[in-house]
Amino acid sequence: MIPVKGYEGRKVAVLGLGRSGLATAHALEAGGAEALCWDDGQEARERAEGQGLILHDLNKGNAWEDVSALIVSPGIPHLYPEPNKLIARAMDEGVPVDNDIGLFFRSFADQEWDSFDTLPRIVAVTGSNGKSTTSALIHHVLEHAGKPTQLAGNIGRGVLDIDPAHDGEVVVLELSSYQTDLARSLTPDIAVFTNLSPDHLDRHGGMGGYFAAKRRLFAEGGPDRAVIGVDEAEGSYLAGQLSEGAADDRVIRISVDRKLSGPGWQVFARKGFLSEYRKGRQIGSVDLRAIKGLPGSHNHQNACAAYAVCRSIGLAPKVIEAAFRAFKGLPHRSQLVGEADGVSYVNDSKATNVDSARAALGAFDNIRWIAGGLGKDGGIECLSDALGNVTKAYLIGHSAREFALQLGDVPYEICETMENAVAAAAQDAQSGDTVLLAPAAASFDQYPDFEKRGEDFTRLVQDRLQDM
């Protein structure tokens, strides 16, 4: 646990008692603050009370007396589409609003660091797609190289729930726009921007607000080094803002769209080969084509970002390449869950929007595509140019018939359920095919979350393979 500094002997309200909220309350108390906890859900309040935390109804008239700050969980809106009523109340009362990320950055450093030979560092990863895989891959490479490291944030443990740092440790944080938007303190040593595509736009008041939330990690965080994906205009703009000139190697530009050139530091992947250039000369390369844990150009972008971070930490290209080859991938993200008779079964349940589904569809040939669920605005119409590798689609869930109308000439079958889809796709599949779950839709019509959907697919596949 990281005890929170700066609130000793003061009252701090905590709104939202999920994983991060509970960890925040305990970390505040460990730092000498009095945590006043509230959640609109009775079950969450009972769980907090069972952990010995103080419940404090923030709806009451005198609830804000002597409260020094309000710490909110990331899922609670503070501005768009409209502020949560208790956050609005805090603002009216002049109470500062923060989140666990802000508390972490102000509290992580400790006096024990004075005795360390190498100061701990924080790598913070944000972006629309790939940030979980990128964060996990950086963490994996560091572990493989024997470096002390912890993984936290939007993946792994809550940021305040990690252990105090060791000498030379690298803490890798995955940070969503919800987290970077509100944090009052953002001071990573290395910050990563993977890419940007439309997402959470209602929460940020549009694309500009969404980008602004990501940009805070760099503009206000002031990292020593920034790794920036420049395949979108926003990334190019951000890299230009942070750089003092073409040769400024504090900014490492990454791409999977084109070869990057110039006197600065670049890492890019083309046709499955990752290349590192510095001062106009190639100084490293990795053949990504045979690495099963990193299939497709979207994972090659993740590899470029992770490679750039690990190089800036001082790891050699061969060390990074060896770790890449041992990476198994993350559950529900292009996860190979089984192979039989030349047919591969891949779980990409995390592909909940068309951009992530497009990336998955571009990673494999001869695809038996399981898609559908609770579709988003526009359905899959914009994927028409990405279906060249799809042999047949097997459609499930609420949007199955809507998706069918948007498939053009691609053969399809309305399967309704995951069980029917897996059975039909496996029956049709031939050697060389990939049965791919990449729904391009949310899961909430049939599953509580994308993880449960992916677990159901995996279970059905593995049960079927065991019976063969």
Coordinates of C-alpha atoms in Angstrom, one line a residue:
M1 CA 0.0 0.0 0.0
I2 CA 1.1 3.6 -0.7
P3 CA 0.0 5.8 2.3
V4 CA -1.4 9.1 1.0
K5 CA 0.6 12.1 2.0
G6 CA -0.7 15.6 2.6
Y7 CA -3.9 14.9 4.5
E8 CA -2.7 14.0 7.9
G9 CA -5.3 14.7 10.6
R10 CA -7.8 15.9 7.9
K11 CA -11.1 14.6 6.7
V12 CA -11.2 13.4 3.1
A13 CA -14.4 12.2 1.4
V14 CA -14.3 9.2 -0.9
L15 CA -17.1 8.8 -3.5
G16 CA -17.4 5.4 -5.2
L17 CA -16.4 2.2 -3.3
G18 CA -15.3 -0.2 -6.0
R19 CA -11.8 -1.6 -6.2
S20 CA -10.1 1.8 -6.5
G21 CA -12.3 3.6 -4.0
L22 CA -11.7 1.0 -1.3
A23 CA -8.0 1.0 -1.9
T24 CA -8.0 4.8 -1.8
A25 CA -9.9 4.9 1.6
H26 CA -7.4 2.5 3.2
A27 CA -4.4 4.4 1.8
L28 CA -5.8 7.7 3.1
E29 CA -6.2 6.2 6.6
A30 CA -2.7 4.7 6.4
G31 CA -1.4 8.2 5.7
G32 CA -3.2 9.6 8.8
A33 CA -6.3 11.0 7.2
E34 CA -9.9 10.3 8.2
A35 CA -11.6 8.7 5.1
L36 CA -15.3 9.5 4.9
C37 CA -16.8 6.9 2.5
W38 CA -19.9 7.0 0.4
D39 CA -21.5 5.0 -2.5
D40 CA -25.0 5.1 -3.8
G41 CA -25.1 1.3 -3.8
Q42 CA -26.0 -0.4 -0.6
E43 CA -24.0 -3.5 -1.4
A44 CA -20.8 -1.3 -1.9
R45 CA -21.5 0.5 1.4
E46 CA -21.9 -2.8 3.2
R47 CA -18.6 -4.1 1.8
A48 CA -16.8 -0.9 2.9
E49 CA -18.3 -1.1 6.4
G50 CA -17.2 -4.7 6.6
Q51 CA -13.7 -3.5 6.0
G52 CA -13.9 -1.2 8.9
L53 CA -14.3 2.0 6.9
I54 CA -16.4 5.0 8.0
L55 CA -19.6 5.6 6.0
H56 CA -20.6 9.2 5.6
D57 CA -23.7 10.2 3.7
L58 CA -22.5 13.1 1.4
N59 CA -26.1 13.9 0.6
K60 CA -26.8 15.4 4.0
G61 CA -26.8 19.1 4.6
N62 CA -23.8 19.3 7.0
A63 CA -21.9 16.4 5.3
W64 CA -19.2 18.7 3.9
E65 CA -18.2 20.4 7.1
D66 CA -14.4 20.4 7.4
V67 CA -13.9 18.1 4.4
S68 CA -10.5 18.9 2.8
A69 CA -11.0 17.0 -0.5
L70 CA -13.3 14.7 -2.5
I71 CA -11.7 11.7 -4.1
V72 CA -13.9 10.1 -6.8
S73 CA -13.8 6.8 -8.7
P74 CA -13.1 7.0 -12.4
G75 CA -16.5 5.9 -13.5
I76 CA -18.3 8.9 -12.0
P77 CA -18.7 11.9 -14.4
H78 CA -17.4 15.2 -13.1
L79 CA -18.2 17.4 -16.1
Y80 CA -19.9 15.8 -19.1
P81 CA -22.6 14.8 -19.9
E82 CA -23.3 16.5 -16.6
P83 CA -21.5 16.4 -13.2
N84 CA -22.6 13.9 -10.6
K85 CA -24.6 15.8 -8.1
L86 CA -22.2 15.2 -5.2
I87 CA -19.2 16.4 -7.3
A88 CA -21.2 19.5 -8.2
R89 CA -21.9 20.0 -4.5
A90 CA -18.1 19.7 -3.7
M91 CA -17.4 22.3 -6.4
D92 CA -20.0 24.6 -4.9
E93 CA -18.5 24.1 -1.4
G94 CA -15.0 24.9 -2.8
V95 CA -13.8 21.4 -2.0
P96 CA -11.0 20.2 -4.3
V97 CA -11.8 17.1 -6.4
D98 CA -9.2 14.5 -7.2
N99 CA -8.8 10.8 -7.9
D100 CA -6.5 8.0 -6.8
I101 CA -4.1 8.7 -9.7
G102 CA -3.5 12.2 -8.4
L103 CA -3.0 10.9 -4.8
F104 CA -0.6 8.3 -6.1
F105 CA 1.7 10.8 -7.9
R106 CA 1.9 13.0 -4.8
S107 CA 2.5 10.2 -2.4
F108 CA 4.7 7.6 -4.2
A109 CA 8.1 9.0 -3.4
D110 CA 9.4 8.2 0.0
Q111 CA 12.4 9.2 2.2
E112 CA 13.8 5.7 1.8
W113 CA 14.6 6.7 -1.8
D114 CA 17.5 8.7 -0.5
S115 CA 19.4 5.5 0.1
F116 CA 18.6 4.0 -3.3
D117 CA 21.4 3.6 -5.9
T118 CA 18.8 4.0 -8.7
L119 CA 15.6 6.0 -8.2
P120 CA 12.3 4.2 -9.0
R121 CA 10.6 5.3 -12.2
I122 CA 7.0 5.5 -13.4
V123 CA 5.9 4.6 -16.9
A124 CA 2.4 5.8 -17.7
V125 CA 0.6 4.5 -20.8
T126 CA -2.6 6.0 -22.3
G127 CA -4.4 6.0 -25.6
S128 CA -7.6 4.6 -27.1
N129 CA -6.6 1.1 -28.1
G130 CA -3.7 -1.1 -27.1
K131 CA -2.8 0.5 -23.7
S132 CA -3.5 -2.7 -21.7
T133 CA -1.3 -4.9 -24.0
T134 CA 1.4 -2.2 -24.2
S135 CA 1.5 -1.9 -20.4
A136 CA 1.5 -5.6 -19.8
L137 CA 4.2 -6.1 -22.5
I138 CA 6.5 -3.5 -20.9
H139 CA 6.0 -5.1 -17.5
H140 CA 6.7 -8.5 -19.0
V141 CA 9.9 -7.4 -20.7
L142 CA 11.2 -5.8 -17.4
E143 CA 10.4 -9.0 -15.5
H144 CA 12.0 -11.1 -18.2
A145 CA 15.1 -8.9 -17.9
G146 CA 15.2 -9.4 -14.1
K147 CA 14.2 -5.8 -13.3
P148 CA 12.0 -5.1 -10.3
T149 CA 8.6 -3.9 -11.6
Q150 CA 4.9 -3.6 -10.7
L151 CA 1.9 -3.2 -13.0
A152 CA -1.1 -1.2 -11.9
G153 CA -3.8 1.4 -12.7
N154 CA -6.5 0.3 -15.2
I155 CA -4.9 -3.1 -15.3
G156 CA -3.6 -5.3 -12.4
R157 CA -3.8 -3.6 -9.0
G158 CA -5.1 -0.2 -8.0
V159 CA -2.3 2.4 -7.9
L160 CA -2.5 2.9 -4.2
D161 CA -2.6 -0.8 -3.5
I162 CA 0.9 -1.5 -4.9
D163 CA 3.9 -2.1 -2.7
P164 CA 6.3 0.7 -1.8
A165 CA 9.1 0.9 -4.4
H166 CA 12.3 -1.0 -4.4
D167 CA 15.7 0.3 -5.5
G168 CA 15.6 0.7 -9.3
E169 CA 12.0 -0.4 -9.7
V170 CA 9.9 0.5 -12.6
V171 CA 6.1 0.9 -12.0
V172 CA 4.0 0.6 -15.2
L173 CA 0.6 2.3 -15.1
E174 CA -2.2 1.9 -17.6
L175 CA -4.2 5.1 -17.4
S176 CA -7.6 5.7 -19.1
S177 CA -8.9 9.1 -20.1
Y178 CA -11.2 9.0 -17.1
Q179 CA -8.2 8.8 -14.8
T180 CA -5.9 11.4 -16.6
D181 CA -8.8 13.9 -17.0
L182 CA -9.2 14.6 -13.3
A183 CA -5.9 13.8 -11.6
R184 CA -4.5 16.9 -9.9
S185 CA -0.9 15.5 -10.0
L186 CA 0.6 13.7 -13.1
T187 CA 4.4 13.3 -13.0
P188 CA 5.4 10.1 -14.9
D189 CA 9.1 9.7 -15.9
I190 CA 8.1 8.1 -19.2
A191 CA 4.7 8.7 -20.8
V192 CA 3.2 6.7 -23.7
F193 CA 0.5 7.7 -26.2
T194 CA -0.5 4.7 -28.3
N195 CA -3.2 6.1 -30.6
L196 CA -6.5 7.9 -30.7
S197 CA -9.9 6.9 -32.0
P198 CA -13.5 8.0 -31.0
D199 CA -14.5 6.6 -27.6
H200 CA -16.2 7.9 -24.4
L201 CA -17.2 11.0 -26.3
D202 CA -20.2 11.7 -24.1
R203 CA -18.0 11.7 -21.1
H204 CA -15.6 14.2 -22.5
G205 CA -17.9 16.5 -24.5
G206 CA -16.6 15.3 -27.9
M207 CA -13.4 14.3 -29.6
G208 CA -11.5 17.5 -28.6
G209 CA -12.3 16.9 -24.9
Y210 CA -11.3 13.3 -25.2
F211 CA -7.9 14.2 -26.7
A212 CA -7.4 16.9 -24.1
A213 CA -7.9 14.3 -21.3
K214 CA -5.1 12.2 -22.8
R215 CA -2.9 15.2 -23.5
R216 CA -2.9 16.2 -19.8
L217 CA -0.5 13.3 -19.1
F218 CA 2.1 15.0 -21.3
A219 CA 1.4 18.7 -21.1
E220 CA 0.9 18.8 -17.3
G221 CA 2.9 15.7 -16.5
G222 CA 6.1 16.9 -18.0
P223 CA 7.7 13.4 -18.5
D224 CA 11.4 13.1 -19.0
R225 CA 10.7 11.1 -22.2
A226 CA 7.5 10.7 -24.3
V227 CA 6.7 7.8 -26.6
I228 CA 4.1 9.0 -29.1
G229 CA 2.2 7.2 -31.8
V230 CA 2.1 9.5 -34.7
D231 CA -0.3 7.6 -37.1
E232 CA -3.1 10.0 -36.2
A233 CA -3.1 13.8 -36.5
E234 CA -3.5 14.2 -32.7
G235 CA -0.3 12.1 -32.1
S236 CA 1.7 14.1 -34.6
Y237 CA 0.4 17.3 -33.0
L238 CA 1.3 16.1 -29.5
A239 CA 4.8 15.0 -30.6
G240 CA 5.4 18.4 -32.2
Q241 CA 4.3 20.3 -29.1
L242 CA 6.6 18.3 -26.8
S243 CA 9.7 18.4 -29.1
E244 CA 12.2 21.3 -29.2
G245 CA 13.3 20.3 -32.7
A246 CA 13.7 17.4 -35.1
A247 CA 16.7 16.0 -33.2
D248 CA 15.1 16.2 -29.8
D249 CA 15.3 12.5 -28.6
R250 CA 13.2 13.1 -25.5
V251 CA 10.3 12.4 -27.9
I252 CA 10.3 8.9 -29.5
R253 CA 7.9 8.7 -32.4
I254 CA 6.4 5.4 -33.3
S255 CA 4.4 4.2 -36.3
V256 CA 3.0 1.2 -38.1
D257 CA 1.8 3.2 -41.1
R258 CA 5.1 4.3 -42.6
K259 CA 8.8 4.5 -42.2
L260 CA 9.9 7.4 -40.0
S261 CA 12.9 9.4 -40.9
G262 CA 14.9 12.3 -39.5
P263 CA 17.6 13.0 -36.9
G264 CA 15.5 12.1 -33.9
W265 CA 14.5 8.8 -32.3
Q266 CA 12.0 6.6 -34.1
V267 CA 10.6 3.1 -33.8
F268 CA 8.3 1.8 -36.5
A269 CA 7.1 -1.5 -37.9
R270 CA 6.5 -2.4 -41.5
K271 CA 5.6 -5.8 -43.0
G272 CA 6.2 -7.4 -39.6
F273 CA 9.7 -6.0 -39.0
L274 CA 10.3 -3.5 -36.2
S275 CA 13.1 -1.0 -36.8
E276 CA 14.7 1.5 -34.4
Y277 CA 16.4 4.6 -35.9
R278 CA 18.4 7.2 -34.1
K279 CA 20.2 10.2 -35.7
G280 CA 19.3 8.8 -39.1
R281 CA 20.9 5.4 -38.5
Q282 CA 19.3 2.0 -37.8
I283 CA 20.5 0.7 -34.4
G284 CA 18.0 -2.1 -33.7
S285 CA 15.4 -4.4 -35.3
V286 CA 13.0 -7.2 -34.3
D287 CA 11.2 -9.7 -36.6
L288 CA 7.7 -9.7 -35.2
R289 CA 6.1 -12.1 -37.7
A290 CA 6.6 -15.3 -35.8
I291 CA 5.7 -14.0 -32.3
K292 CA 2.3 -15.6 -31.6
G293 CA 1.5 -13.3 -28.7
L294 CA 1.7 -10.2 -30.9
P295 CA -0.3 -10.9 -34.1
G296 CA -1.4 -8.1 -36.5
S297 CA -0.4 -4.5 -37.0
H298 CA -2.2 -3.3 -33.9
N299 CA 0.0 -5.5 -31.8
H300 CA 3.0 -4.4 -33.8
Q301 CA 2.2 -0.9 -32.7
N302 CA 2.0 -2.1 -29.1
A303 CA 5.4 -3.7 -29.6
C304 CA 6.9 -0.5 -31.0
A305 CA 5.7 1.4 -27.9
A306 CA 6.9 -1.2 -25.5
Y307 CA 10.3 -1.5 -27.3
A308 CA 10.8 2.3 -27.2
V309 CA 10.1 2.4 -23.4
C310 CA 12.4 -0.5 -22.7
R311 CA 15.2 1.0 -24.8
S312 CA 14.9 4.3 -23.0
I313 CA 15.2 2.5 -19.7
G314 CA 18.5 1.0 -21.1
L315 CA 17.6 -2.6 -22.2
A316 CA 19.4 -4.0 -25.2
P317 CA 17.4 -4.9 -28.4
K318 CA 18.3 -8.6 -28.1
V319 CA 17.0 -8.7 -24.5
I320 CA 13.7 -7.0 -25.5
E321 CA 13.3 -9.4 -28.5
A322 CA 13.8 -12.5 -26.3
A323 CA 11.1 -11.2 -23.9
F324 CA 8.7 -10.5 -26.8
R325 CA 9.1 -14.1 -27.9
A326 CA 8.0 -15.3 -24.5
F327 CA 5.0 -13.0 -24.3
K328 CA 1.7 -15.0 -24.4
G329 CA -0.6 -12.0 -24.8
L330 CA -3.5 -10.8 -22.6
P331 CA -6.8 -12.6 -22.1
H332 CA -9.5 -11.4 -24.5
R333 CA -7.1 -9.5 -26.7
S334 CA -6.1 -11.6 -29.7
Q335 CA -5.7 -14.5 -27.3
L336 CA -5.0 -17.8 -28.9
V337 CA -7.2 -20.2 -26.9
G338 CA -6.9 -23.4 -28.9
E339 CA -5.7 -25.1 -32.1
A340 CA -6.9 -28.3 -33.7
D341 CA -6.7 -29.8 -37.2
G342 CA -5.0 -26.6 -38.5
V343 CA -7.8 -24.3 -37.2
S344 CA -6.9 -21.6 -34.7
Y345 CA -9.4 -20.2 -32.2
V346 CA -8.8 -16.6 -31.1
N347 CA -10.5 -14.6 -28.3
D348 CA -10.6 -10.9 -28.9
S349 CA -13.7 -10.1 -26.8
K350 CA -12.1 -6.8 -25.9
A351 CA -12.8 -5.6 -29.5
T352 CA -15.9 -3.8 -28.4
N353 CA -15.8 -1.1 -31.1
V354 CA -15.2 -1.1 -34.8
D355 CA -11.7 0.3 -34.6
S356 CA -10.5 -2.6 -32.4
A357 CA -12.5 -5.1 -34.5
R358 CA -10.8 -3.7 -37.6
A359 CA -7.4 -4.3 -36.1
A360 CA -8.3 -7.9 -35.2
L361 CA -9.7 -8.6 -38.7
G362 CA -6.4 -7.4 -40.2
A363 CA -4.3 -9.8 -38.1
F364 CA -5.5 -13.1 -39.6
D365 CA -6.4 -14.8 -42.9
N366 CA -9.4 -17.0 -43.7
I367 CA -11.5 -15.8 -40.8
R368 CA -14.6 -17.4 -39.4
W369 CA -15.8 -14.2 -37.7
I370 CA -18.0 -14.3 -34.5
A371 CA -19.5 -10.8 -34.1
G372 CA -22.4 -9.0 -32.5
G373 CA -23.8 -8.0 -29.2
L374 CA -25.0 -4.6 -28.2
G375 CA -24.0 -2.6 -31.2
K376 CA -22.8 1.0 -31.1
D377 CA -24.0 3.9 -33.4
G378 CA -23.4 3.0 -37.0
G379 CA -23.1 -0.7 -36.4
I380 CA -20.3 -2.2 -38.5
E381 CA -21.0 -0.3 -41.7
C382 CA -17.6 1.4 -41.7
L383 CA -15.9 -2.1 -41.6
S384 CA -16.9 -2.9 -45.2
D385 CA -13.3 -2.4 -46.4
A386 CA -11.9 -4.6 -43.7
L387 CA -13.8 -7.8 -44.5
G388 CA -11.6 -9.2 -47.2
N389 CA -10.2 -11.9 -45.0
V390 CA -13.7 -13.0 -43.7
T391 CA -14.9 -16.3 -45.1
K392 CA -18.1 -16.2 -43.1
A393 CA -19.7 -14.3 -40.2
Y394 CA -21.5 -15.9 -37.3
L395 CA -23.7 -13.2 -35.7
I396 CA -24.9 -13.2 -32.1
G397 CA -26.8 -11.0 -29.7
H398 CA -29.0 -7.9 -30.0
S399 CA -27.4 -6.5 -33.1
A400 CA -27.1 -9.7 -35.1
R401 CA -29.7 -8.8 -37.8
E402 CA -28.5 -5.2 -38.0
F403 CA -25.0 -6.4 -38.6
A404 CA -26.2 -8.9 -41.2
L405 CA -27.6 -6.0 -43.3
Q406 CA -24.2 -4.3 -43.3
L407 CA -22.0 -7.3 -44.4
G408 CA -22.4 -6.8 -48.1
D409 CA -21.5 -10.0 -50.0
V410 CA -19.9 -11.7 -47.0
P411 CA -21.8 -15.0 -46.2
Y412 CA -23.3 -15.0 -42.7
E413 CA -25.4 -17.0 -40.3
I414 CA -27.6 -15.7 -37.5
C415 CA -26.6 -17.7 -34.5
E416 CA -28.1 -15.7 -31.7
T417 CA -25.9 -17.3 -28.9
M418 CA -22.2 -17.8 -28.4
E419 CA -22.8 -21.6 -28.1
N420 CA -24.5 -21.7 -31.5
A421 CA -21.8 -19.5 -33.1
V422 CA -18.9 -21.6 -31.8
A423 CA -20.5 -24.8 -32.9
A424 CA -21.3 -23.5 -36.4
A425 CA -18.0 -21.9 -37.0
A426 CA -16.1 -25.0 -35.8
Q427 CA -18.2 -27.2 -38.0
D428 CA -17.5 -25.1 -41.1
A429 CA -13.8 -24.4 -40.4
Q430 CA -11.1 -25.9 -42.5
S431 CA -7.3 -26.2 -42.1
G432 CA -5.8 -22.7 -42.2
D433 CA -8.9 -21.0 -40.9
T434 CA -9.1 -18.8 -37.8
V435 CA -12.3 -18.8 -35.7
L436 CA -12.2 -15.2 -34.4
L437 CA -14.3 -13.6 -31.7
A438 CA -14.1 -9.9 -32.4
P439 CA -17.6 -8.7 -31.6
A440 CA -17.4 -5.0 -32.6
A441 CA -20.1 -4.5 -30.0
A442 CA -20.6 -4.2 -26.2
S443 CA -21.5 -7.3 -24.3
F444 CA -24.2 -6.1 -22.0
D445 CA -27.1 -7.7 -23.9
Q446 CA -25.9 -11.2 -23.0
Y447 CA -23.0 -10.8 -20.6
P448 CA -22.1 -8.5 -17.6
D449 CA -18.8 -7.5 -19.3
F450 CA -16.4 -8.4 -22.2
E451 CA -14.4 -10.6 -19.9
K452 CA -17.3 -12.9 -19.2
R453 CA -18.1 -13.0 -22.9
G454 CA -14.5 -14.0 -23.7
E455 CA -14.5 -16.6 -21.0
D456 CA -17.7 -18.2 -22.4
F457 CA -16.1 -18.3 -25.9
T458 CA -12.9 -19.9 -24.4
R459 CA -14.9 -22.4 -22.4
L460 CA -16.9 -23.5 -25.4
V461 CA -13.9 -23.8 -27.6
Q462 CA -11.9 -25.8 -25.1
D463 CA -14.8 -28.1 -24.3
R464 CA -15.2 -28.8 -28.0
L465 CA -11.5 -29.5 -28.5
Q466 CA -11.4 -31.9 -25.6
D467 CA -14.3 -33.9 -27.2
M468 CA -12.5 -34.2 -30.5

